[in-house]
Amino acid sequence: MQVYDQMSAVEAQKIDVTKINTEMKDAEHVSFPSLFEQVIPQAAATPISDSTSDLVKVLPSALSASRIPVPEPTVFSGDPLSYSNWKLSFQTLIDQKNIPDTEKIFYLRRYVSGPAKRAVEGYFLLGTESAYAAAWKFLDKRYGNPFTIAKAFIDKLHAWPKMTSRERFELRDFADFLSSCEAATAHIKSLEILNDCNETRKILSKLPDWLAASWNRKVIEIEEQTNQFPTFSQFVEFLTREAKIACNPVTSLQSLKQCEPNKSDKPKLTKQKEIGVKTLMTTSQEKIQLVCVFCKKPKHSLHKRRSFLEKAVSDRVSFIKSERLCFGCLKPGHHLKKCTNRNICERCSKGHPTCLHEDS
């Protein structure tokens, strides 16, 4: 606003530019560059209303930019695979700020948790500049070690569950993880073990059978062309393409099956009716079974009637014949050949009731 006032004074009184520069030096004690002498005449020739409108246009954008949420680092809990990203975010957002180390160690304590926080808890108690540097040195040694990161990649790869042919999105997640392993191979030499054919076999055990067979054909083609086993990068490229094909939302096999009308709805209803009828029949048969055929009393079956079990086996067989019961389940209405629910003898484990067992 002081510059605008000076420009209005220049336009009104037509003072020399050097005089304006001298007055502003006396007022603000600031040395303006020589470029200011070239800008002032052009600004003086511009109407003040245009400059004000430009300033009004800039103010809303500045206000909206000030409303953006302040970024902050994530919380590190001890996973070696996320240590590098967390360290970069912490250094960018906090460590590079012009604040003392005693205050930085407070933020470091805030953005660690779990095993990582317990490992450096002693440095937080000191609260000195040397403690802050020592805490970072300890974290780098434990979680930033290339061998530790490589082992975390391999362990997660070996612990990945086996996928079925219908798990297309899980296949894409697995391909994405292998891509991250490939990217880390350029910086971690220990991950070059993934180029070994034995490690590839372990990875193949996680894939569906049809995809393992497709990779086998690809291996034969590459071996016939180069006389070498495919590298891990070639395997990741193959798997990424197959996952892309399997997850195509228009032409993939799973998407086509979802679009097909369900033709088996009516037969399912018929089967449900049949199952309902069978259930009713079974329930009615169970109600009949609750009445003992031998003593004509309810709440127990023929198997548990003591007076029937005290008879000889031949007498039991004669009674079952006279009542026209099944020799497999002791229920009426069918013969042994058509019995679908035979009892298992507790003595010989054969298909007849225990009450009809005879040692001879």
Coordinates of C-alpha atoms in Angstrom, one line a residue:
M1 CA 0.0 0.0 0.0
Q2 CA 2.9 2.3 0.6
V3 CA 4.1 1.6 -3.0
Y4 CA 0.6 2.4 -4.3
D5 CA 0.6 5.7 -2.4
Q6 CA 4.0 6.5 -3.9
M7 CA 2.8 5.7 -7.4
S8 CA -0.3 7.9 -7.0
A9 CA 2.1 10.7 -5.8
V10 CA 4.2 10.1 -8.9
E11 CA 1.2 10.4 -11.2
A12 CA -0.2 13.4 -9.5
Q13 CA 3.0 15.5 -8.9
K14 CA 5.2 13.9 -11.6
I15 CA 8.1 13.5 -9.3
D16 CA 11.3 12.0 -10.4
V17 CA 11.7 8.2 -9.7
T18 CA 15.0 8.8 -7.9
K19 CA 13.3 11.0 -5.4
I20 CA 10.6 8.3 -4.7
N21 CA 13.4 5.7 -4.2
T22 CA 15.2 8.1 -1.8
E23 CA 12.0 8.7 0.2
M24 CA 11.2 5.0 0.5
K25 CA 14.7 4.3 1.7
D26 CA 14.3 6.8 4.4
A27 CA 10.9 5.5 5.4
E28 CA 11.5 1.7 5.4
H29 CA 15.4 1.6 5.5
V30 CA 15.2 -1.0 2.7
S31 CA 17.5 -1.0 -0.3
F32 CA 15.5 -1.7 -3.5
P33 CA 17.2 -3.2 -6.5
S34 CA 17.8 -1.4 -9.7
L35 CA 15.0 -3.3 -11.3
F36 CA 12.5 -1.3 -9.1
E37 CA 13.5 1.8 -11.0
Q38 CA 12.3 0.1 -14.3
V39 CA 9.1 -1.3 -12.8
I40 CA 7.9 1.9 -11.1
P41 CA 7.3 3.9 -14.3
Q42 CA 5.3 1.1 -15.8
A43 CA 3.3 0.6 -12.6
A44 CA 2.7 4.4 -12.4
A45 CA 1.3 4.4 -16.0
T46 CA -1.1 1.5 -15.1
P47 CA -4.4 2.6 -13.5
I48 CA -4.7 1.9 -9.8
S49 CA -8.1 0.2 -10.3
D50 CA -6.5 -2.6 -12.5
S51 CA -3.9 -3.3 -9.8
T52 CA -6.6 -3.4 -7.2
S53 CA -8.7 -5.9 -9.2
D54 CA -5.6 -8.1 -9.6
L55 CA -5.0 -8.0 -5.9
V56 CA -8.6 -9.0 -5.3
K57 CA -8.2 -12.0 -7.6
V58 CA -5.1 -13.1 -5.8
L59 CA -6.6 -12.9 -2.2
P60 CA -9.2 -15.7 -2.6
S61 CA -6.7 -18.1 -4.0
A62 CA -4.4 -17.3 -1.0
L63 CA -7.2 -17.8 1.4
S64 CA -8.2 -21.1 -0.1
A65 CA -4.6 -22.3 0.0
S66 CA -4.4 -21.5 3.7
R67 CA -7.4 -23.7 4.4
I68 CA -5.7 -26.9 3.0
P69 CA -5.0 -29.4 5.9
V70 CA -1.5 -29.3 7.1
P71 CA 0.3 -32.6 6.1
E72 CA 1.8 -34.7 8.8
P73 CA 3.8 -37.9 8.8
T74 CA 2.3 -41.3 9.4
V75 CA 2.9 -43.3 12.6
F76 CA 5.6 -45.9 12.4
S77 CA 4.9 -49.1 14.3
G78 CA 7.9 -51.2 13.4
D79 CA 7.3 -52.6 9.9
P80 CA 10.6 -52.5 8.0
L81 CA 8.8 -52.3 4.7
S82 CA 7.2 -48.9 5.6
Y83 CA 10.3 -47.5 7.4
S84 CA 11.8 -45.7 4.3
N85 CA 8.6 -43.9 3.4
W86 CA 7.9 -42.9 7.0
K87 CA 11.5 -41.6 7.4
L88 CA 11.2 -39.5 4.2
S89 CA 7.9 -38.0 5.3
F90 CA 9.2 -37.2 8.8
Q91 CA 12.4 -35.5 7.5
T92 CA 10.4 -33.5 4.9
L93 CA 7.7 -32.3 7.2
I94 CA 9.5 -31.9 10.6
D95 CA 13.2 -32.6 10.5
Q96 CA 13.9 -29.9 7.9
K97 CA 12.0 -27.2 9.9
N98 CA 14.1 -24.6 11.7
I99 CA 13.2 -25.9 15.2
P100 CA 15.6 -27.2 18.0
D101 CA 16.4 -30.9 18.3
T102 CA 14.8 -30.9 21.8
E103 CA 11.5 -30.1 20.1
K104 CA 12.1 -32.5 17.2
I105 CA 12.5 -35.4 19.7
F106 CA 9.0 -34.6 21.0
Y107 CA 7.6 -35.0 17.4
L108 CA 9.6 -38.2 17.0
R109 CA 8.0 -39.7 20.1
R110 CA 4.6 -38.7 18.8
Y111 CA 4.9 -40.4 15.4
V112 CA 6.3 -43.8 16.6
S113 CA 4.3 -46.6 18.3
G114 CA 4.5 -50.3 19.2
P115 CA 7.9 -52.0 19.1
A116 CA 9.6 -49.0 17.5
K117 CA 8.5 -46.7 20.4
R118 CA 9.6 -49.2 23.0
A119 CA 13.0 -49.6 21.4
V120 CA 13.8 -45.8 21.6
E121 CA 11.9 -45.0 24.8
G122 CA 15.2 -44.4 26.7
Y123 CA 16.3 -41.7 24.3
F124 CA 13.0 -39.8 24.8
L125 CA 13.7 -39.6 28.6
L126 CA 16.9 -37.8 28.0
G127 CA 15.4 -35.1 25.6
T128 CA 18.8 -33.8 24.5
E129 CA 20.2 -33.1 21.0
S130 CA 22.5 -36.0 21.2
A131 CA 19.6 -38.3 22.2
Y132 CA 17.7 -37.2 19.1
A133 CA 20.6 -38.2 16.8
A134 CA 21.2 -41.4 18.7
A135 CA 17.5 -42.4 18.4
W136 CA 17.6 -41.9 14.6
K137 CA 20.8 -44.0 14.5
F138 CA 19.2 -46.8 16.4
L139 CA 16.1 -46.7 14.1
D140 CA 18.3 -46.8 11.0
K141 CA 20.3 -49.7 12.4
R142 CA 17.2 -51.8 13.3
Y143 CA 14.6 -51.0 10.7
G144 CA 16.6 -49.4 7.8
N145 CA 19.1 -52.3 7.5
P146 CA 18.9 -53.7 3.9
F147 CA 19.1 -57.2 5.2
T148 CA 16.2 -56.6 7.5
I149 CA 14.1 -55.1 4.7
A150 CA 15.0 -57.9 2.4
K151 CA 13.9 -60.5 5.0
A152 CA 10.6 -58.7 5.5
F153 CA 9.9 -58.8 1.8
I154 CA 10.8 -62.6 1.6
D155 CA 8.8 -63.4 4.7
K156 CA 5.7 -61.6 3.5
L157 CA 6.1 -63.3 0.1
H158 CA 6.3 -66.8 1.7
A159 CA 3.3 -66.1 4.0
W160 CA 1.0 -65.1 1.2
P161 CA -2.0 -67.4 1.1
K162 CA -2.7 -69.6 -2.0
M163 CA -5.2 -68.2 -4.4
T164 CA -8.1 -69.9 -6.2
S165 CA -9.1 -69.4 -9.8
R166 CA -11.9 -67.0 -8.7
E167 CA -9.8 -64.7 -6.7
R168 CA -8.9 -62.2 -9.4
F169 CA -8.5 -59.1 -7.3
E170 CA -6.3 -61.0 -4.9
L171 CA -4.2 -62.0 -7.9
R172 CA -3.8 -58.3 -8.8
D173 CA -2.8 -57.4 -5.2
F174 CA -0.2 -60.2 -5.4
A175 CA 1.1 -58.9 -8.7
D176 CA 1.4 -55.4 -7.2
F177 CA 3.4 -56.7 -4.3
L178 CA 5.8 -58.5 -6.6
S179 CA 6.2 -55.2 -8.5
S180 CA 7.3 -53.5 -5.3
C181 CA 9.7 -56.4 -4.7
E182 CA 11.1 -55.8 -8.2
A183 CA 11.5 -52.1 -7.5
A184 CA 13.3 -52.7 -4.2
T185 CA 15.7 -55.2 -5.9
A186 CA 17.5 -52.2 -7.6
H187 CA 18.5 -50.8 -4.1
I188 CA 18.7 -54.0 -2.0
K189 CA 21.1 -56.6 -3.4
S190 CA 19.8 -59.3 -1.1
L191 CA 16.6 -59.4 -3.0
E192 CA 18.4 -60.7 -6.1
I193 CA 17.8 -64.2 -4.7
L194 CA 14.3 -63.9 -6.3
N195 CA 15.9 -64.6 -9.7
D196 CA 16.6 -68.1 -8.5
C197 CA 14.3 -70.8 -10.0
N198 CA 13.7 -72.3 -6.5
E199 CA 12.2 -69.0 -5.3
T200 CA 10.1 -68.9 -8.4
R201 CA 8.7 -72.3 -7.6
K202 CA 7.7 -71.1 -4.1
I203 CA 5.9 -68.2 -5.7
L204 CA 4.1 -70.5 -8.1
S205 CA 2.7 -72.5 -5.2
K206 CA 0.6 -69.4 -4.4
L207 CA -1.0 -69.1 -7.8
P208 CA -4.0 -71.0 -9.3
D209 CA -3.3 -74.1 -11.3
W210 CA -4.2 -72.6 -14.6
L211 CA -1.9 -69.7 -14.1
A212 CA 1.0 -72.0 -13.1
A213 CA 0.5 -74.0 -16.3
S214 CA 0.5 -70.8 -18.4
W215 CA 3.8 -69.7 -16.8
N216 CA 5.3 -73.2 -17.6
R217 CA 4.6 -72.6 -21.3
K218 CA 6.2 -69.2 -21.0
V219 CA 9.3 -70.6 -19.4
I220 CA 9.7 -73.2 -22.2
E221 CA 9.4 -70.4 -24.8
I222 CA 12.1 -68.3 -23.1
E223 CA 14.4 -71.2 -22.5
E224 CA 14.2 -72.2 -26.2
Q225 CA 15.0 -68.6 -27.3
T226 CA 17.8 -67.7 -24.7
N227 CA 18.8 -71.1 -23.2
Q228 CA 18.3 -69.4 -19.7
F229 CA 15.7 -69.5 -17.0
P230 CA 13.4 -66.4 -17.0
T231 CA 14.4 -63.7 -14.6
F232 CA 12.2 -62.4 -11.8
S233 CA 11.4 -59.2 -13.8
Q234 CA 10.1 -61.4 -16.6
F235 CA 7.9 -63.3 -14.2
V236 CA 6.5 -60.1 -12.7
E237 CA 5.8 -58.7 -16.2
F238 CA 3.9 -62.0 -17.1
L239 CA 1.9 -62.0 -13.8
T240 CA 1.0 -58.3 -14.1
R241 CA -0.4 -58.9 -17.6
E242 CA -2.4 -62.0 -16.5
A243 CA -3.8 -60.1 -13.5
K244 CA -4.8 -57.3 -15.8
I245 CA -6.6 -59.7 -18.1
A246 CA -8.3 -61.5 -15.2
C247 CA -9.6 -58.1 -13.8
N248 CA -10.9 -56.7 -17.0
P249 CA -14.4 -55.3 -16.1
V250 CA -15.9 -56.0 -19.5
T251 CA -14.4 -59.1 -21.1
S252 CA -13.0 -61.2 -18.2
L253 CA -14.5 -64.6 -17.5
Q254 CA -15.8 -63.5 -14.0
S255 CA -17.5 -60.4 -15.4
L256 CA -19.2 -62.5 -18.1
K257 CA -20.5 -65.0 -15.6
Q258 CA -22.0 -62.1 -13.6
C259 CA -23.9 -60.9 -16.6
E260 CA -25.4 -64.3 -17.4
P261 CA -29.0 -64.9 -16.2
N262 CA -29.3 -67.4 -13.5
K263 CA -31.1 -70.3 -15.2
S264 CA -31.0 -72.6 -12.3
D265 CA -33.4 -70.5 -10.1
K266 CA -36.5 -72.6 -10.9
P267 CA -34.8 -76.0 -10.4
K268 CA -33.5 -74.7 -7.1
L269 CA -37.0 -73.8 -6.0
T270 CA -38.1 -77.3 -7.0
K271 CA -35.3 -78.8 -5.0
Q272 CA -36.2 -76.7 -2.0
K273 CA -39.7 -78.0 -2.2
E274 CA -38.4 -81.6 -2.4
I275 CA -36.2 -80.9 0.6
G276 CA -39.2 -79.5 2.4
V277 CA -41.3 -82.6 1.7
K278 CA -38.4 -84.9 2.8
T279 CA -38.1 -82.9 6.0
L280 CA -41.8 -83.2 6.7
M281 CA -41.6 -86.9 6.0
T282 CA -38.6 -87.3 8.3
T283 CA -40.2 -85.3 11.0
S284 CA -43.4 -87.4 10.8
Q285 CA -41.3 -90.6 10.9
E286 CA -39.5 -89.3 13.9
K287 CA -42.8 -88.7 15.6
I288 CA -43.8 -92.2 14.9
Q289 CA -40.5 -93.5 16.2
L290 CA -41.0 -91.7 19.5
V291 CA -43.8 -94.2 20.2
C292 CA -42.3 -97.6 21.2
V293 CA -43.5 -100.4 19.0
F294 CA -42.9 -103.0 21.7
C295 CA -44.8 -101.4 24.7
K296 CA -46.9 -98.8 22.8
K297 CA -45.6 -96.1 25.1
P298 CA -44.2 -92.7 24.0
K299 CA -40.9 -90.8 24.7
H300 CA -38.6 -93.7 23.9
S301 CA -37.7 -96.0 21.0
L302 CA -37.3 -99.7 20.5
H303 CA -33.5 -99.5 20.9
K304 CA -33.8 -98.4 24.5
R305 CA -36.6 -100.6 25.7
R306 CA -35.1 -102.8 28.5
S307 CA -37.7 -105.5 28.3
F308 CA -37.1 -105.9 24.6
L309 CA -33.3 -106.0 25.0
E310 CA -33.6 -108.7 27.7
K311 CA -35.1 -111.1 25.2
A312 CA -33.0 -113.5 23.1
V313 CA -31.8 -112.3 19.7
S314 CA -34.0 -114.8 17.9
D315 CA -37.1 -113.5 19.7
R316 CA -36.1 -109.9 18.8
V317 CA -35.9 -110.9 15.1
S318 CA -39.2 -112.7 15.3
F319 CA -40.8 -109.6 16.8
I320 CA -39.3 -107.3 14.1
K321 CA -40.7 -109.6 11.4
S322 CA -44.1 -109.7 12.9
E323 CA -44.2 -105.9 13.1
R324 CA -42.8 -105.6 9.5
L325 CA -40.0 -103.3 10.6
C326 CA -36.8 -102.5 8.7
F327 CA -33.8 -104.6 9.9
G328 CA -31.5 -101.6 9.2
C329 CA -33.2 -98.8 11.3
L330 CA -36.1 -100.6 13.0
K331 CA -38.6 -98.2 11.4
P332 CA -41.8 -99.2 9.5
G333 CA -42.6 -98.4 5.9
H334 CA -39.7 -99.9 4.0
H335 CA -37.4 -103.0 3.8
L336 CA -33.7 -103.4 4.4
K337 CA -32.8 -103.1 0.7
K338 CA -34.3 -99.7 0.4
C339 CA -33.1 -98.4 3.8
T340 CA -31.0 -95.2 3.5
N341 CA -30.4 -94.6 7.2
R342 CA -29.0 -97.9 8.6
N343 CA -27.8 -97.9 12.2
I344 CA -24.2 -98.8 12.9
C345 CA -23.6 -101.5 15.4
E346 CA -21.6 -100.4 18.4
R347 CA -19.9 -103.8 18.7
C348 CA -18.9 -104.8 15.2
S349 CA -19.4 -101.5 13.4
K350 CA -21.6 -103.0 10.7
G351 CA -24.8 -101.8 9.2
H352 CA -27.4 -103.1 11.6
P353 CA -28.8 -102.1 15.0
T354 CA -26.9 -103.0 18.1
C355 CA -29.9 -104.9 19.5
L356 CA -29.7 -107.4 16.6
H357 CA -26.0 -108.2 17.1
E358 CA -25.2 -111.8 17.7
D359 CA -21.6 -112.9 18.6
S360 CA -21.9 -116.3 16.8

